[in-house]
PDB file of C-alpha atoms in Angstrom:
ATOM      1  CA  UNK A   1      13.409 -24.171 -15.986  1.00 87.00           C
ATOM      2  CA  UNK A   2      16.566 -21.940 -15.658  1.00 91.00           C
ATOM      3  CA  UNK A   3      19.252 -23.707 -15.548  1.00 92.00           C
ATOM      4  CA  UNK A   4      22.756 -21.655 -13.921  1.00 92.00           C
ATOM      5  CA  UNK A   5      26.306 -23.437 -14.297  1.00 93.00           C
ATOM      6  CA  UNK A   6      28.749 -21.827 -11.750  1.00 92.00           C
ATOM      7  CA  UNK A   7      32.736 -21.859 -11.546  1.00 92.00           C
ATOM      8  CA  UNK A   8      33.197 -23.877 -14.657  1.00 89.00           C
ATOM      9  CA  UNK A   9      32.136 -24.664 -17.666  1.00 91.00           C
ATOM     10  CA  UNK A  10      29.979 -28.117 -18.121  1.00 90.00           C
ATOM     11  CA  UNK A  11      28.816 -29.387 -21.494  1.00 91.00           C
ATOM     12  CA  UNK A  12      25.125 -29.854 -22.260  1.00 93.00           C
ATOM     13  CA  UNK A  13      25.301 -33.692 -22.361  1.00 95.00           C
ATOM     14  CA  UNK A  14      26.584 -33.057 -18.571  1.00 93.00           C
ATOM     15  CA  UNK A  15      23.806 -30.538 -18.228  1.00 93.00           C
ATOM     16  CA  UNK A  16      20.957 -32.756 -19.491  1.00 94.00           C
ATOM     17  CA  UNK A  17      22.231 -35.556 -17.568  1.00 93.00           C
ATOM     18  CA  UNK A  18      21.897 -33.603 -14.043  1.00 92.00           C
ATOM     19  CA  UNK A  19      18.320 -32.265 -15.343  1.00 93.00           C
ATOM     20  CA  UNK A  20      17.210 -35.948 -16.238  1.00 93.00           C
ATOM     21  CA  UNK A  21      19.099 -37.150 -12.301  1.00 92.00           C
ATOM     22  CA  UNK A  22      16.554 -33.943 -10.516  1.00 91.00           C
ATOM     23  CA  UNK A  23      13.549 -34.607 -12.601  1.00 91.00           C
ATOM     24  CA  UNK A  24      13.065 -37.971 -11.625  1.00 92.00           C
ATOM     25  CA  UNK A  25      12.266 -37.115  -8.078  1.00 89.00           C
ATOM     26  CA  UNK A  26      10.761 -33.628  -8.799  1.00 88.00           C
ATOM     27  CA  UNK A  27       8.366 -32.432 -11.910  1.00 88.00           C
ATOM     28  CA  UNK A  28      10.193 -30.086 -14.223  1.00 87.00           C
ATOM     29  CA  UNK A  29       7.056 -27.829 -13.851  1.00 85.00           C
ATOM     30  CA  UNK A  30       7.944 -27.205 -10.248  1.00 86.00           C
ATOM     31  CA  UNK A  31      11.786 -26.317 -10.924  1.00 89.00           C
ATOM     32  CA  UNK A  32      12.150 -22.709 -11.310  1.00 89.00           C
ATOM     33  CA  UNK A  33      15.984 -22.285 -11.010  1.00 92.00           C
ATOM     34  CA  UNK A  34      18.670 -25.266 -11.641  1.00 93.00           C
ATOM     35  CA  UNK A  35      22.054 -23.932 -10.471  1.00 95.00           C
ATOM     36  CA  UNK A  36      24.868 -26.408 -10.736  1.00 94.00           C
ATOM     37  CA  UNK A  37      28.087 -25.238  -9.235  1.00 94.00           C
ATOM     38  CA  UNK A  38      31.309 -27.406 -10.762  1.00 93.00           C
ATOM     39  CA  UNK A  39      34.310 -28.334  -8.677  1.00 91.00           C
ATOM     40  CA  UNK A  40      37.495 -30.124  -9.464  1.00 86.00           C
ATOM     41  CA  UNK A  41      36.221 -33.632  -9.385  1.00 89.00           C
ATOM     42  CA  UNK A  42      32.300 -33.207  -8.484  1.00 90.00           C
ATOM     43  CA  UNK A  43      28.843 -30.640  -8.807  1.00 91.00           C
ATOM     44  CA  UNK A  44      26.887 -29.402  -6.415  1.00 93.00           C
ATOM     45  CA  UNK A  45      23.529 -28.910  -7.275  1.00 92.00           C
ATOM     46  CA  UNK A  46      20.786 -26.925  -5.972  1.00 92.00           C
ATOM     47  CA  UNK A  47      17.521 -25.595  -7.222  1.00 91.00           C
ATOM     48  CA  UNK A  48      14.467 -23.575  -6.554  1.00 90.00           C
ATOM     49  CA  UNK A  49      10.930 -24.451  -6.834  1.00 87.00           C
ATOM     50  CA  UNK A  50       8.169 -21.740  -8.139  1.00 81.00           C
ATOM     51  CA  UNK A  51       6.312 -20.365  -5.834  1.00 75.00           C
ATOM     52  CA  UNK A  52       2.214 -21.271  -6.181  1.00 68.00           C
ATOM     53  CA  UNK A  53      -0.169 -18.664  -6.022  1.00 63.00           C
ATOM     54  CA  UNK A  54      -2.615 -18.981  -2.649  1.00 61.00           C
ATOM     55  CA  UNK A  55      -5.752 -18.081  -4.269  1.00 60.00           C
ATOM     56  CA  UNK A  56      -8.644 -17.554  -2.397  1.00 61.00           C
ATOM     57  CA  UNK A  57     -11.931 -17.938  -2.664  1.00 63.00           C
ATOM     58  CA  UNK A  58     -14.482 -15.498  -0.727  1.00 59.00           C
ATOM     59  CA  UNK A  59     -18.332 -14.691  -1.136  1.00 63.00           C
ATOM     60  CA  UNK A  60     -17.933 -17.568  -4.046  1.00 58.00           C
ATOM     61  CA  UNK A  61     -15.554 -15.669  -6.278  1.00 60.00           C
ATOM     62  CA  UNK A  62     -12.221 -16.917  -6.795  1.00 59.00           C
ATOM     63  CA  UNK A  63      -9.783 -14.073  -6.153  1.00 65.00           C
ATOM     64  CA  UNK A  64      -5.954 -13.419  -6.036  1.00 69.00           C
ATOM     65  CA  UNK A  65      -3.715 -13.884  -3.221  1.00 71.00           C
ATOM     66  CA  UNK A  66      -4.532 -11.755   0.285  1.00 73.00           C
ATOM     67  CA  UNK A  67      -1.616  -9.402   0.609  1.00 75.00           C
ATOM     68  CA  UNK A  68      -2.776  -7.863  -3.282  1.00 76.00           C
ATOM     69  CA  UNK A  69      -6.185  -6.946  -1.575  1.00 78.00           C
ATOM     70  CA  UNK A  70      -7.595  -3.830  -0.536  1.00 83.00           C
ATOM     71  CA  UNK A  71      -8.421  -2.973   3.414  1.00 85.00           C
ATOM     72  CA  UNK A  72     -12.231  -3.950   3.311  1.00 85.00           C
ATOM     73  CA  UNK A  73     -10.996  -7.727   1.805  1.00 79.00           C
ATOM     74  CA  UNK A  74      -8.156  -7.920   4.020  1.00 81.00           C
ATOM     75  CA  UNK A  75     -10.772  -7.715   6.827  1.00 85.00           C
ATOM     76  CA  UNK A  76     -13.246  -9.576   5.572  1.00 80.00           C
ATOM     77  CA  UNK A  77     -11.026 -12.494   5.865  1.00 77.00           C
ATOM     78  CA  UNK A  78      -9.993 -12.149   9.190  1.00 81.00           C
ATOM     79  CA  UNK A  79     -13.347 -11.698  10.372  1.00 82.00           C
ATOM     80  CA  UNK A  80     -14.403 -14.862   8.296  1.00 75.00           C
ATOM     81  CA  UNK A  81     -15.174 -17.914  11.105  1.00 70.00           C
ATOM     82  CA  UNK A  82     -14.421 -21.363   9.341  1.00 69.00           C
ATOM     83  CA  UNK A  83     -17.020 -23.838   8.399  1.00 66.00           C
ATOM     84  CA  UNK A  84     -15.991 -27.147  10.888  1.00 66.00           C
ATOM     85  CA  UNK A  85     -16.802 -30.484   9.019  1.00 63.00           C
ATOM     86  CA  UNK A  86     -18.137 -33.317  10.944  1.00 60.00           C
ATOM     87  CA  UNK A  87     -18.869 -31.626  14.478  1.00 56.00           C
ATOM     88  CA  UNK A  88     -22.093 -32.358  15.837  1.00 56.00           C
ATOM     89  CA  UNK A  89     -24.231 -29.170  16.837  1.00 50.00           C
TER      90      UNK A  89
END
C-alpha cells in the first residue's frame, strides 16, 4: 500500500493511525493507493483499491484477461453460448 500525504505534513504515528482506522473495514491487500489530504483542523482521506485480473478460462485452459487476446480468442468468446444450471430440457 502507497500511502500519499497532501498539503501538510503528518507524522507517522498520525499516518499509522489512519492506516489502522481504513484497514479495519477494508483488507490492506486490496488498498493500492492511501492518499490523505491534511487541512487546518481535519484529513480527508481517500484511497484506491487494485484492480483484479478477470481471468478466463476457455477450452479448459486458464488464460489472461480478454482485451490481451488475439482476434481468433476474442471471437471465440463471443461466439461461446453459456452453460444454464438448473433448466429443465
Amino acid at each position: 500500500m502507497q500511502i500519499i500525504v497532501t498539503n501538510g505534513p503528518l507524522s507517522e504515528r498520525e499516518q499509522d493511525a489512519y492506516v489502522r482506522q481504513i484497514t479495519r473495514k477494508i483488507p490492506p491487500s486490496a488498498i493500492e493507493k492511501l492518499y490523505l489530504d491534511v487541512h487546518e483542523d481535519y484529513v480527508d482521506v481517500r484511497y484506491t483499491l487494485h484492480r483484479y485480473r478477470e481471468l478466463r478460462k476457455m477450452g479448459g485452459y486458464c488464460i489472461s484477461e480478454p482485451d490481451t487476446w488475439n482476434g481468433a480468442k476474442q471471437a471465440e468468446l463471443r461466439d461461446m453460448v453459456p452453460h444454464r444450471f438448473g433448466e429443465d430440457d
